[in-house]
Structures are given as C-alpha cells and as structure tokens.
Tab-separated table of C-alpha atoms and ligand atoms in Angstrom:
chain	number	residue	atom	x	y	z
A	1133	MET	CA	0.000	0.000	0.000
A	1134	GLN	CA	1.069	3.553	-0.612
A	1135	ALA	CA	-0.232	7.067	0.124
A	1136	ASP	CA	0.967	10.648	0.147
A	1137	VAL	CA	0.068	11.083	3.806
A	1138	VAL	CA	-0.512	8.297	6.328
A	1139	PHE	CA	-2.227	9.135	9.609
A	1140	VAL	CA	-1.675	6.832	12.564
A	1141	GLY	CA	-4.761	7.021	14.813
A	1142	ALA	CA	-8.045	8.477	13.568
A	1143	GLY	CA	-8.922	10.455	16.697
A	1144	LEU	CA	-9.573	14.146	17.064
A	1145	ALA	CA	-6.216	15.554	15.967
A	1146	ASN	CA	-5.620	13.414	12.896
A	1147	GLY	CA	-9.303	13.434	11.974
A	1148	LEU	CA	-9.327	17.234	11.728
A	1149	ILE	CA	-6.101	17.401	9.711
A	1150	ALA	CA	-7.288	14.715	7.285
A	1151	TYR	CA	-10.683	16.386	6.860
A	1152	ARG	CA	-9.139	19.758	6.074
A	1153	LEU	CA	-6.518	18.212	3.796
A	1154	ARG	CA	-9.227	16.467	1.782
A	1155	GLN	CA	-10.976	19.828	1.365
A	1156	LEU	CA	-7.911	21.812	0.340
A	1157	ARG	CA	-5.751	19.160	-1.333
A	1158	PRO	CA	-8.104	16.579	-2.890
A	1159	ASP	CA	-5.249	15.561	-5.209
A	1160	LEU	CA	-3.380	13.911	-2.318
A	1161	THR	CA	-3.943	10.281	-1.408
A	1162	ILE	CA	-4.394	9.802	2.307
A	1163	LEU	CA	-4.923	6.830	4.605
A	1164	LEU	CA	-5.939	6.859	8.270
A	1165	PHE	CA	-5.240	3.750	10.327
A	1166	GLU	CA	-7.314	3.333	13.460
A	1167	ALA	CA	-6.779	0.525	15.969
A	1168	GLU	CA	-10.399	0.419	17.139
A	1169	PRO	CA	-13.320	-0.972	15.117
A	1170	ALA	CA	-14.863	2.542	14.910
A	1171	ILE	CA	-13.450	6.075	14.957
A	1172	GLY	CA	-14.263	8.740	17.549
A	1173	GLY	CA	-14.714	6.523	20.613
A	1174	GLU	CA	-16.963	7.930	23.342
A	1175	HIS	CA	-16.193	11.634	23.507
A	1176	THR	CA	-17.857	15.000	23.750
A	1177	TRP	CA	-15.236	17.531	22.666
A	1178	SER	CA	-16.169	21.033	23.767
A	1179	PHE	CA	-14.583	24.428	23.357
A	1180	HIS	CA	-15.218	28.080	24.127
A	1181	ASP	CA	-16.125	30.439	21.295
A	1182	GLY	CA	-12.863	32.372	21.556
A	1183	ASP	CA	-10.661	29.259	21.438
A	1184	VAL	CA	-10.852	28.844	17.672
A	1185	PRO	CA	-10.197	31.612	15.110
A	1186	ASP	CA	-13.138	32.634	12.883
A	1187	ASN	CA	-11.704	31.155	9.678
A	1188	ALA	CA	-11.270	27.751	11.347
A	1189	MET	CA	-14.704	27.983	12.956
A	1190	ARG	CA	-16.177	27.982	9.437
A	1191	TRP	CA	-14.656	24.660	8.380
A	1192	LEU	CA	-15.223	23.180	11.840
A	1193	ALA	CA	-18.950	24.043	11.744
A	1194	PRO	CA	-20.181	20.682	10.330
A	1195	PHE	CA	-18.644	18.897	13.337
A	1196	VAL	CA	-20.423	21.057	15.920
A	1197	ALA	CA	-23.504	19.275	17.266
A	1198	HIS	CA	-24.412	21.692	20.100
A	1199	ARG	CA	-23.985	25.401	20.644
A	1200	TRP	CA	-24.828	27.612	23.634
A	1201	THR	CA	-24.533	31.359	24.123
A	1202	ALA	CA	-23.582	31.361	27.823
A	1203	GLN	CA	-21.982	29.183	30.485
A	1204	GLU	CA	-22.242	29.079	34.262
A	1205	VAL	CA	-19.800	28.418	37.103
A	1206	ARG	CA	-20.656	27.780	40.767
A	1207	PHE	CA	-18.388	27.937	43.802
A	1208	PRO	CA	-19.107	27.918	47.538
A	1209	GLY	CA	-18.747	31.734	47.551
A	1210	PHE	CA	-20.693	32.727	44.425
A	1211	LYS	CA	-22.178	31.684	41.124
A	1212	ARG	CA	-21.749	33.470	37.821
A	1213	LEU	CA	-23.254	33.349	34.341
A	1214	LEU	CA	-20.586	34.117	31.740
A	1215	SER	CA	-21.635	35.315	28.305
A	1216	THR	CA	-18.891	33.271	26.599
A	1217	GLY	CA	-20.364	30.919	24.011
A	1218	TYR	CA	-19.643	27.195	24.166
A	1219	ARG	CA	-19.780	24.454	21.505
A	1220	SER	CA	-19.556	20.682	21.493
A	1221	ILE	CA	-18.548	18.112	18.923
A	1222	THR	CA	-20.036	14.712	19.664
A	1223	ALA	CA	-18.249	11.512	18.683
A	1224	GLU	CA	-21.317	10.534	16.695
A	1225	ARG	CA	-21.137	13.718	14.602
A	1226	PHE	CA	-17.352	13.421	14.253
A	1227	ARG	CA	-17.752	9.882	12.882
A	1228	ALA	CA	-20.509	10.881	10.480
A	1229	VAL	CA	-18.726	13.946	9.054
A	1230	LEU	CA	-15.385	12.182	8.668
A	1231	THR	CA	-16.889	9.059	7.160
A	1232	GLU	CA	-18.721	11.111	4.566
A	1233	ALA	CA	-15.661	13.216	3.733
A	1234	LEU	CA	-13.008	10.496	3.783
A	1235	GLY	CA	-14.824	7.234	3.046
A	1236	ASP	CA	-12.418	4.412	2.275
A	1237	ALA	CA	-9.403	6.440	3.380
A	1238	ILE	CA	-10.306	5.442	6.957
A	1239	VAL	CA	-9.152	1.931	7.792
A	1240	THR	CA	-10.469	0.680	11.145
A	1241	SER	CA	-9.381	-2.328	13.241
A	1242	ALA	CA	-5.915	-1.607	11.884
A	1243	PRO	CA	-3.429	-1.089	14.733
A	1244	VAL	CA	-0.049	0.239	13.673
A	1245	ALA	CA	2.926	-1.509	15.227
A	1246	HIS	CA	5.845	0.562	14.010
A	1247	ILE	CA	6.374	3.997	12.477
A	1248	ALA	CA	9.139	5.578	10.411
A	1249	SER	CA	9.299	8.832	8.448
A	1250	ASP	CA	8.340	7.166	5.154
A	1251	ALA	CA	6.416	4.013	6.144
A	1252	VAL	CA	4.257	2.368	8.767
A	1253	TRP	CA	4.013	-1.308	9.646
A	1254	LEU	CA	0.568	-2.566	10.581
A	1255	ARG	CA	0.281	-5.208	13.266
A	1256	ASP	CA	-1.137	-7.635	10.678
A	1257	GLY	CA	2.099	-7.411	8.690
A	1258	ARG	CA	1.082	-4.957	5.975
A	1259	ILE	CA	3.540	-2.194	5.164
A	1260	VAL	CA	2.391	1.181	3.901
A	1261	GLN	CA	4.770	3.610	2.259
A	1262	ALA	CA	4.166	7.334	2.520
A	1263	GLU	CA	5.603	10.742	1.739
A	1264	ALA	CA	4.658	11.842	5.274
A	1265	VAL	CA	3.551	10.020	8.422
A	1266	ILE	CA	1.553	11.817	11.113
A	1267	ASP	CA	1.311	10.135	14.504
A	1268	ALA	CA	-1.645	10.981	16.786
A	1269	ARG	CA	-2.092	7.890	18.896
A	1270	GLY	CA	-3.168	9.905	21.966
A	1271	GLY	CA	-1.664	9.839	25.442
A	1272	THR	CA	1.009	12.133	26.803
A	1273	GLY	CA	3.813	11.199	29.100
A	1274	GLY	CA	7.374	9.998	29.355
A	1275	PRO	CA	10.257	11.036	31.545
A	1276	HIS	CA	10.465	14.598	30.223
A	1277	LEU	CA	7.088	15.889	31.382
A	1278	ARG	CA	5.764	16.326	34.881
A	1279	LEU	CA	2.044	15.635	34.832
A	1280	ALA	CA	-0.999	15.892	37.041
A	1281	PHE	CA	-4.411	14.642	35.942
A	1282	GLN	CA	-7.877	15.790	35.126
A	1283	LYS	CA	-10.001	12.649	35.365
A	1284	PHE	CA	-13.699	12.193	35.004
A	1285	VAL	CA	-16.645	9.989	34.246
A	1286	GLY	CA	-19.600	11.427	32.341
A	1287	LEU	CA	-23.056	9.914	32.095
A	1288	GLU	CA	-25.445	11.042	29.414
A	1289	ILE	CA	-28.849	10.706	31.025
A	1290	ARG	CA	-32.394	11.012	29.820
A	1291	THR	CA	-34.428	12.773	32.503
A	1292	ALA	CA	-37.931	11.661	33.422
A	1293	ALA	CA	-39.146	15.296	33.113
A	1294	PRO	CA	-37.656	18.359	31.371
A	1295	HIS	CA	-34.551	19.338	33.355
A	1296	GLY	CA	-34.954	23.080	32.832
A	1297	ARG	CA	-31.264	23.904	32.214
A	1298	SER	CA	-30.412	25.983	29.190
A	1299	ALA	CA	-26.731	26.929	29.654
A	1300	PRO	CA	-23.844	24.534	30.312
A	1301	LEU	CA	-22.703	24.438	33.913
A	1302	ILE	CA	-19.033	24.097	33.225
A	1303	MET	CA	-17.958	23.961	36.878
A	1304	ASP	CA	-20.122	23.261	39.875
A	1305	ALA	CA	-17.533	23.229	42.645
A	1306	THR	CA	-20.100	23.354	45.457
A	1307	VAL	CA	-19.821	19.556	45.706
A	1308	ASP	CA	-17.720	17.737	48.364
A	1309	GLN	CA	-14.032	18.181	47.636
A	1310	THR	CA	-12.384	14.768	47.406
A	1311	ASP	CA	-9.312	13.545	45.486
A	1312	GLY	CA	-8.111	17.081	44.725
A	1313	TYR	CA	-10.283	19.743	43.115
A	1314	ARG	CA	-13.671	18.258	42.323
A	1315	PHE	CA	-16.442	19.760	40.237
A	1316	VAL	CA	-19.442	18.600	38.270
A	1317	TYR	CA	-19.872	19.608	34.617
A	1318	VAL	CA	-23.326	19.580	33.050
A	1319	LEU	CA	-24.178	19.990	29.363
A	1320	PRO	CA	-27.861	20.334	28.463
A	1321	LEU	CA	-28.027	18.391	25.178
A	1322	ALA	CA	-31.834	18.429	24.803
A	1323	PRO	CA	-34.777	19.366	27.074
A	1324	ASP	CA	-34.706	15.851	28.546
A	1325	ARG	CA	-31.041	14.971	28.016
A	1326	LEU	CA	-27.979	15.949	30.059
A	1327	LEU	CA	-24.320	15.009	30.061
A	1328	VAL	CA	-23.275	15.040	33.725
A	1329	GLU	CA	-19.541	14.648	34.357
A	1330	ASP	CA	-17.895	14.348	37.747
A	1331	THR	CA	-14.340	15.674	37.437
A	1332	TYR	CA	-11.240	15.598	39.654
A	1333	TYR	CA	-8.030	17.599	39.396
A	1334	SER	CA	-5.895	14.966	40.998
A	1335	ASP	CA	-2.274	13.990	41.546
A	1336	GLU	CA	-3.049	10.382	40.723
A	1337	ALA	CA	-4.278	8.867	37.447
A	1338	ALA	CA	-6.302	6.061	39.093
A	1339	LEU	CA	-10.050	6.513	38.602
A	1340	ASP	CA	-12.649	4.591	40.615
A	1341	ALA	CA	-15.340	4.725	37.919
A	1342	GLU	CA	-17.985	2.886	39.945
A	1343	ALA	CA	-17.727	5.315	42.873
A	1344	VAL	CA	-17.851	8.281	40.472
A	1345	ARG	CA	-20.953	6.918	38.707
A	1346	ALA	CA	-22.688	6.636	42.089
A	1347	ARG	CA	-21.787	10.269	42.872
A	1348	ILE	CA	-23.188	11.414	39.511
A	1349	ARG	CA	-26.457	9.612	40.185
A	1350	ARG	CA	-26.653	11.230	43.632
A	1351	TYR	CA	-25.899	14.665	42.195
A	1352	ALA	CA	-28.559	14.307	39.481
A	1353	LYS	CA	-31.105	13.148	42.033
A	1354	ASP	CA	-30.328	16.083	44.355
A	1355	LYS	CA	-30.950	18.458	41.448
A	1356	GLY	CA	-34.291	16.810	40.698
A	1357	TRP	CA	-33.032	15.279	37.437
A	1358	GLU	CA	-34.199	11.756	38.065
A	1359	PRO	CA	-32.634	9.735	35.218
A	1360	SER	CA	-35.071	7.568	33.297
A	1361	ALA	CA	-32.135	6.042	31.413
A	1362	VAL	CA	-28.353	6.292	31.101
A	1363	VAL	CA	-27.872	6.640	27.361
A	1364	ARG	CA	-24.087	6.690	27.171
A	1365	GLU	CA	-20.941	6.930	29.247
A	1366	GLU	CA	-17.586	8.540	28.611
A	1367	SER	CA	-14.513	8.829	30.785
A	1368	GLY	CA	-11.034	10.224	30.602
A	1369	VAL	CA	-7.774	10.704	32.433
A	1370	LEU	CA	-6.246	13.746	30.798
A	1371	PRO	CA	-2.712	14.981	31.293
A	1372	LEU	CA	-2.147	18.422	32.772
A	1373	ILE	CA	1.420	19.506	32.145
A	1374	LEU	CA	3.038	21.140	35.180
A	1375	ALA	CA	6.616	21.258	33.972
A	1376	GLY	CA	8.914	19.698	31.441
A	1377	ASP	CA	11.978	19.718	29.281
A	1378	ILE	CA	10.649	20.484	25.807
A	1379	ASP	CA	13.872	19.761	23.925
A	1380	SER	CA	14.208	16.270	25.401
A	1381	PHE	CA	10.475	15.649	24.867
A	1382	LEU	CA	10.695	16.567	21.180
A	1383	GLY	CA	14.002	14.735	20.820
A	1384	ALA	CA	12.306	11.485	21.834
A	1385	TRP	CA	10.004	11.550	18.765
A	1386	PRO	CA	10.858	9.100	15.976
A	1387	ALA	CA	13.003	11.024	13.464
A	1388	GLY	CA	11.014	12.656	10.677
A	1389	VAL	CA	7.585	11.751	12.108
A	1390	ALA	CA	5.194	14.540	13.096
A	1391	ARG	CA	3.483	13.928	16.436
A	1392	VAL	CA	0.247	15.814	16.973
A	1393	GLY	CA	-2.631	15.881	19.445
A	1394	LEU	CA	-2.043	14.633	22.970
A	1395	ALA	CA	0.806	12.435	21.752
A	1396	GLY	CA	2.594	15.690	20.875
A	1397	GLY	CA	1.836	17.226	24.298
A	1398	LEU	CA	-0.493	19.733	22.643
A	1399	CYS	CA	-3.090	20.699	25.223
A	1400	HIS	CA	-3.943	23.509	27.612
A	1401	PRO	CA	-1.882	22.895	30.773
A	1402	VAL	CA	-4.674	23.914	33.167
A	1403	THR	CA	-7.934	22.930	31.450
A	1404	GLY	CA	-6.600	19.911	29.526
A	1405	TYR	CA	-8.527	21.046	26.428
A	1406	ALA	CA	-6.772	19.767	23.309
A	1407	LEU	CA	-9.238	20.761	20.617
A	1408	PRO	CA	-7.973	24.341	20.060
A	1409	ASP	CA	-4.413	23.140	19.419
A	1410	ALA	CA	-5.700	20.325	17.212
A	1411	VAL	CA	-7.393	22.972	15.041
A	1412	ARG	CA	-4.257	25.162	14.952
A	1413	VAL	CA	-2.098	22.221	13.927
A	1414	ALA	CA	-4.557	21.249	11.189
A	1415	GLU	CA	-4.304	24.797	9.812
A	1416	LEU	CA	-0.521	24.678	10.027
A	1417	ILE	CA	-0.116	21.352	8.227
A	1418	VAL	CA	-2.583	21.904	5.411
A	1419	ASN	CA	-0.912	25.208	4.568
A	1420	LEU	CA	2.606	23.775	4.279
A	1421	PRO	CA	3.971	24.042	0.731
A	1422	HIS	CA	5.358	20.460	0.729
A	1423	LEU	CA	3.849	17.579	2.647
A	1424	GLU	CA	7.094	15.669	2.933
A	1425	GLY	CA	7.727	13.772	6.189
A	1426	ARG	CA	10.714	15.651	7.548
A	1427	ALA	CA	9.315	19.074	6.615
A	1428	VAL	CA	6.010	18.295	8.347
A	1429	ALA	CA	7.778	16.931	11.432
A	1430	ARG	CA	9.983	20.041	11.610
A	1431	ALA	CA	7.006	22.402	11.276
A	1432	VAL	CA	5.053	20.568	13.992
A	1433	ALA	CA	8.067	20.468	16.331
A	1434	ASP	CA	8.586	24.219	15.815
A	1435	PHE	CA	4.906	24.784	16.580
A	1436	ALA	CA	5.136	22.633	19.739
A	1437	ARG	CA	8.245	24.495	20.906
A	1438	ALA	CA	6.645	27.919	20.324
A	1439	ARG	CA	3.478	26.780	22.091
A	1440	TRP	CA	5.559	25.477	24.973
A	1441	HIS	CA	7.097	28.919	25.466
A	1442	ASP	CA	3.687	30.633	25.151
A	1443	GLN	CA	2.315	28.336	27.825
A	1444	ARG	CA	4.981	29.036	30.436
A	1445	PHE	CA	2.563	31.103	32.491
A	1446	LEU	CA	-0.209	28.506	32.200
A	1447	ARG	CA	2.132	25.794	33.499
A	1448	LEU	CA	2.947	28.092	36.413
A	1449	LEU	CA	-0.780	28.314	37.167
A	1450	ALA	CA	-1.039	24.534	36.965
A	1451	ARG	CA	1.766	24.273	39.534
A	1452	MET	CA	0.024	26.830	41.763
A	1453	LEU	CA	-2.995	24.588	41.669
A	1454	PHE	CA	-1.330	21.215	42.094
A	1455	VAL	CA	1.825	21.899	44.067
A	1456	ALA	CA	1.300	25.139	45.997
A	1457	ALA	CA	-2.342	24.539	46.980
A	1458	ALA	CA	-3.281	21.671	49.284
A	1459	PRO	CA	-5.654	19.292	47.409
A	1460	GLU	CA	-8.706	20.162	49.506
A	1461	GLN	CA	-8.018	23.897	49.064
A	1462	ARG	CA	-7.610	23.899	45.264
A	1463	TRP	CA	-11.140	25.146	44.738
A	1464	ARG	CA	-10.114	28.472	46.315
A	1465	VAL	CA	-7.665	29.115	43.448
A	1466	LEU	CA	-10.421	28.535	40.868
A	1467	GLN	CA	-13.016	30.500	42.830
A	1468	ARG	CA	-10.707	33.496	42.920
A	1469	PHE	CA	-9.913	33.112	39.212
A	1470	TYR	CA	-13.560	33.002	38.139
A	1471	ALA	CA	-14.256	36.315	39.893
A	1472	LEU	CA	-11.907	38.067	37.433
A	1473	PRO	CA	-13.152	40.014	34.362
A	1474	GLU	CA	-14.728	37.924	31.624
A	1475	PRO	CA	-12.377	38.952	28.758
A	1476	LEU	CA	-9.436	37.804	30.906
A	1477	ILE	CA	-11.125	34.426	31.466
A	1478	GLU	CA	-11.682	34.085	27.716
A	1479	ARG	CA	-8.039	34.831	26.936
A	1480	PHE	CA	-7.016	32.257	29.552
A	1481	TYR	CA	-9.284	29.628	27.956
A	1482	ALA	CA	-7.795	30.404	24.566
A	1483	GLY	CA	-4.300	30.016	26.048
A	1484	HIS	CA	-3.267	33.617	25.346
A	1485	PRO	CA	-3.310	35.641	28.561
A	1486	SER	CA	-1.970	39.185	28.109
A	1487	VAL	CA	0.767	40.657	30.307
A	1488	GLY	CA	-1.945	42.604	32.144
A	1489	ASP	CA	-3.909	39.383	32.682
A	1490	LYS	CA	-0.870	37.674	34.179
A	1491	ILE	CA	-0.300	40.539	36.608
A	1492	ARG	CA	-3.990	40.565	37.504
A	1493	ILE	CA	-4.113	36.809	38.085
A	1494	LEU	CA	-1.090	36.830	40.381
A	1495	SER	CA	-1.806	40.067	42.255
A	1496	GLY	CA	-3.925	40.519	45.365
A	1497	ARG	CA	-4.345	38.164	48.260
A	1498	SER	CA	-2.877	34.781	47.422
A	1499	PRO	CA	-5.304	31.864	47.755
A	1500	VAL	CA	-2.292	29.604	48.456
A	1501	PRO	CA	0.448	29.935	51.131
A	1502	ILE	CA	2.894	32.484	49.806
A	1503	ALA	CA	6.030	30.424	50.572
A	1504	ARG	CA	4.607	27.506	48.567
A	1505	ALA	CA	3.571	29.849	45.771
A	1506	LEU	CA	7.145	31.157	45.518
A	1507	SER	CA	8.542	27.627	45.514
A	1508	VAL	CA	6.805	26.774	42.223
A	1509	LEU	CA	7.833	29.858	40.252
A	1510	ARG	CA	10.622	27.984	38.480
A	1511	GLU	CA	9.702	24.767	36.708
A	1512	GLN	CA	13.066	23.071	36.316
A	1513	PRO	CA	13.541	21.940	39.959
A	1514	LEU	CA	10.217	20.127	39.751
A	1515	LEU	CA	11.217	17.722	37.030
A	1516	GLY	CA	11.761	14.206	38.253
A	1517	ALA	CA	10.514	15.052	41.751
A	1518	ARG	CA	7.359	13.547	43.207
A	1519	LEU	CA	4.364	15.806	43.531
A	1520	ASP	CA	4.715	17.387	46.921
A	1521	THR	CA	1.191	17.684	48.186
B	538	FAD	C1	-13.898	11.555	27.167
B	538	FAD	C2	-13.024	12.729	26.823
B	538	FAD	C3	-13.578	13.996	26.690
B	538	FAD	C4	-12.774	15.086	26.337
B	538	FAD	N1	-13.336	16.307	26.230
B	538	FAD	C5	-12.594	17.331	25.772
B	538	FAD	C6	-13.197	18.592	25.532
B	538	FAD	O1	-14.364	18.785	25.850
B	538	FAD	N2	-12.450	19.569	24.971
B	538	FAD	C7	-11.144	19.371	24.645
B	538	FAD	O2	-10.516	20.272	24.093
B	538	FAD	N3	-10.535	18.224	24.941
B	538	FAD	C8	-11.225	17.200	25.480
B	538	FAD	N4	-10.616	16.010	25.734
B	538	FAD	C9	-9.152	15.945	25.591
B	538	FAD	C10	-8.679	15.734	24.155
B	538	FAD	O3	-9.259	16.677	23.301
B	538	FAD	C11	-9.033	14.378	23.650
B	538	FAD	O4	-8.383	13.415	24.441
B	538	FAD	C12	-8.709	14.176	22.164
B	538	FAD	O5	-9.427	13.072	21.742
B	538	FAD	C13	-7.225	14.039	21.917
B	538	FAD	O6	-7.054	13.895	20.535
B	538	FAD	P1	-5.917	12.972	19.938
B	538	FAD	O7	-6.166	12.906	18.475
B	538	FAD	O8	-4.611	13.375	20.455
B	538	FAD	O9	-6.188	11.533	20.591
B	538	FAD	P2	-7.454	10.606	20.399
B	538	FAD	O10	-8.638	11.380	20.005
B	538	FAD	O11	-7.512	9.789	21.656
B	538	FAD	O12	-7.058	9.680	19.179
B	538	FAD	C14	-6.045	8.728	19.242
B	538	FAD	C15	-6.498	7.584	18.345
B	538	FAD	O13	-5.395	6.758	18.056
B	538	FAD	C16	-5.847	5.417	18.082
B	538	FAD	N5	-4.672	4.550	18.266
B	538	FAD	C17	-3.939	4.383	19.384
B	538	FAD	N6	-2.927	3.534	19.151
B	538	FAD	C18	-2.998	3.173	17.845
B	538	FAD	C19	-2.242	2.319	17.005
B	538	FAD	N7	-1.166	1.660	17.455
B	538	FAD	N8	-2.607	2.194	15.725
B	538	FAD	C20	-3.697	2.854	15.224
B	538	FAD	N9	-4.467	3.660	15.987
B	538	FAD	C21	-4.116	3.826	17.279
B	538	FAD	C22	-6.837	5.386	19.234
B	538	FAD	O14	-7.699	4.275	19.161
B	538	FAD	C23	-7.554	6.708	19.021
B	538	FAD	O15	-8.669	6.599	18.189
B	538	FAD	C24	-11.381	14.917	26.128
B	538	FAD	C25	-10.840	13.637	26.303
B	538	FAD	C26	-11.635	12.575	26.655
B	538	FAD	C27	-11.007	11.215	26.853
C-alpha cells in the first residue's frame, strides 16, 4: 500500500487534519489507520467560542452538534453566568462527518505496530509507504514531562421530566471536595437529556469509575433530574502539564515523524482542552507548501516548541494549583480566578493571557500559602521530583 500522507490514529487531531486536507488538497492520497473498530470513541469535545479563530470555525462548523450562548460556574462563595459561548462536537457527529468526507481512506481495526518517516508497519504485517507520516495515537507522558491529571466519568442521562437547564454548567464546585479539586460539569443536550460529568483535578491517574458513577447519580437526584435512562458513558484521564523539558520531549520523537494531538503534548496545561491546538495544527499542516515527512515533522516540532514557550505562564498556574495549593483547598484558586473580568477568562481559555492578565491573576491576596507559591515559580527543579502535596 502507498499514500501521500498516512495518519496513525483516527482520533480528534488526525481526523481534523485529514478532513481539512481532503478539502484543500483533494489531489493527495491519504490513509488513516485506526486501531479500534470505529473512529471517535466515546467523547464530547467542547470548546469556548474564543478558542478557535473565525476562519477555522467555518470549516469546523459541520462537526459542531451543540452550541450555547452562555456558560455558568458555581463555587461555595458565588455563582456566575458568563456570556462566553460554548460548543460541542459529539463523537457521533465526528464519525458521520469524517466518514462522509473520507470514506475508504479510513481503515479501522488496523493497529499500527511501528512507524518511520516514510512508512508504517501494521500489526497484521502490511507495510504502507508514505511521503509523510503523522502520529496521533493519543496519550502524553514519558520522563520529560511532569504531569498531574484531570479525570472524570460522564453519564449522558435522559431525565424523566424536562430538566430546565439551558446553559452549560461548566464547573459546579459546590460539591464535596475529594481527590483534589472536584467539580461537576453539566451539558444540556436536549430538554430531557444531560451530560453530567464528575471531574477531579488529581495527583493520581487512578479513577474509581464505579464510585464516580454513584456520585453522579446522587448529584442528578439532588438536582431533581431523576434519570429515566443512562444513554451513554464517557470517561477520561487527561494529562495536565506542570513542567517539562521540551527539547528532550521533542528529541524522543521518531526522526522525521510529526506527532500531533495529545501524543505531541499539545493541550492547555490547566484545562486539559486539546481541541484548540488540534485545530491550529490542522491549519498549520494543510498550509505547508510540501507535505514531505521531515518538513512536516519540523514544522510541527517548531509549533510545539513555540506553544511550549507561550504556555509558560499557564504551566505556572497549573503548579500553583497542584503543588502550591493543598488538594482540599484547590477550589479556592479557581473561585478566585472566576471572579476576574470575563475577557481575561476568555483569553485564559484560549491560552493567550496578556501581560496585564498575568499581573492581575497573580496580584492581590494569594489563595495559596505564599512560601509555597514562591517555591513553584521555576519549573526546572520540579522535574523528576514527586508531587509534593
Ligand atoms: C472523554 C473525553 C472527553 C474530552 N473532552 C474534551 C473537551 O471537551 N475539549 C477538549 O478540548 N478536549 C477534550 N478532551 C481531551 C482531548 O481533546 C481528547 O483526548 C482528544 O481526543 C485528543 O485527541 P488525539 O487525536 O490526540 O487523541 P485521540 O482522540 O484519543 O485519538 C487517538 C487515536 O489513536 C488510536 N490509536 C492508538 N494507538 C494506535 C495504534 N497503534 N494504531 C492505530 N491507531 C491507534 C486510538 O484508538 C484513538 O482513536 C477529552 C478527552 C476525553 C477522553
């Protein structure tokens, strides 16, 4: 087999690149190899209106299954309705749009065993030659990044009666604080349908899904949303990057292979959102003059390095949350943050806080002990050390 571009993994990151490439460069032959029998898995990928530039929002539109014009947050001290719009891509829509656009280019139940800059080896023995290979097999880690975790279980429930919510509740932190910072996230998908996710900002990746499901059921019941059925479940353990050595991280990639999505460490260090970077990388790759393996890998590595430097402040905030704040006090950091002006919150979501925003976020009364806050200012000493909670 042979193709101009071979994508390893047909998840969010590679799916978006392949879709956009098919639109702009229909002359290229592409193949996507996906280990699972179907693409998209069980996901609801959401993003804030300001996270994606207008030109990309246009081509992304067919993927968007839900859109809201406001979002709410709740903390012990206050609740607030933000006028920032919010959108969600469902796995079902993702599958449908990609299947229609790419058809036979998607090969499922086809795990890739080995990758090089000009070929991939499938586990069943087939070899596919390519001008460029793009690796997005998900998962972030390795010895060069210091991670904490955002982990959750979400149940999509059908309610016995209309639930009455119109805006997403993106953080309800009025719940008991266990296993780090805990909040419930609620998306109203239809008048009688809700996605209710119980989320933990935790030092440990282990997730007790059964206990979390029970807490979701209790939460829904307390709100008067008696489920008549659980329609679907999704769960995740997402990396939050506290610190790292970007040169060693990039140096560990197979030579000449572009790594994108979570595999490339491309996510927001505090929120864990990976969709905005997936869109940016799609734009970057489809606009390259030559889709040759080494050129693509170099462009993506340059992007990842620039992003890494842009996100220095966001990693500092992640360390404030995970290292400086005691686990049961983490909610105070978020409560203080969500009282700040809305445009600042939007720039934070989008991963582009201004200098003024940074000063504003760090000024005033510290929600964490000042000595601990000072101890996390520099990221290098944290590498290789255990999380000190
Ligand atoms: C349930 C869930 C909800 C999320 N919600 C949001 C959200 O709301 N907003 C947001 O921005 N981010 C969200 N994220 C985080 C992030 O956007 C997703 O994890 C996103 O799917 C990452 O994209 P990716 O392409 O890097 O990896 P994935 O989408 O996980 O794709 C990787 C693909 O590679 C395949 N694969 C793995 N190994 C092989 C192999 N050897 N051969 C072939 N295929 C292979 C996998 O089966 C998978 O399909 C969420 C994550 C999860 C798990």
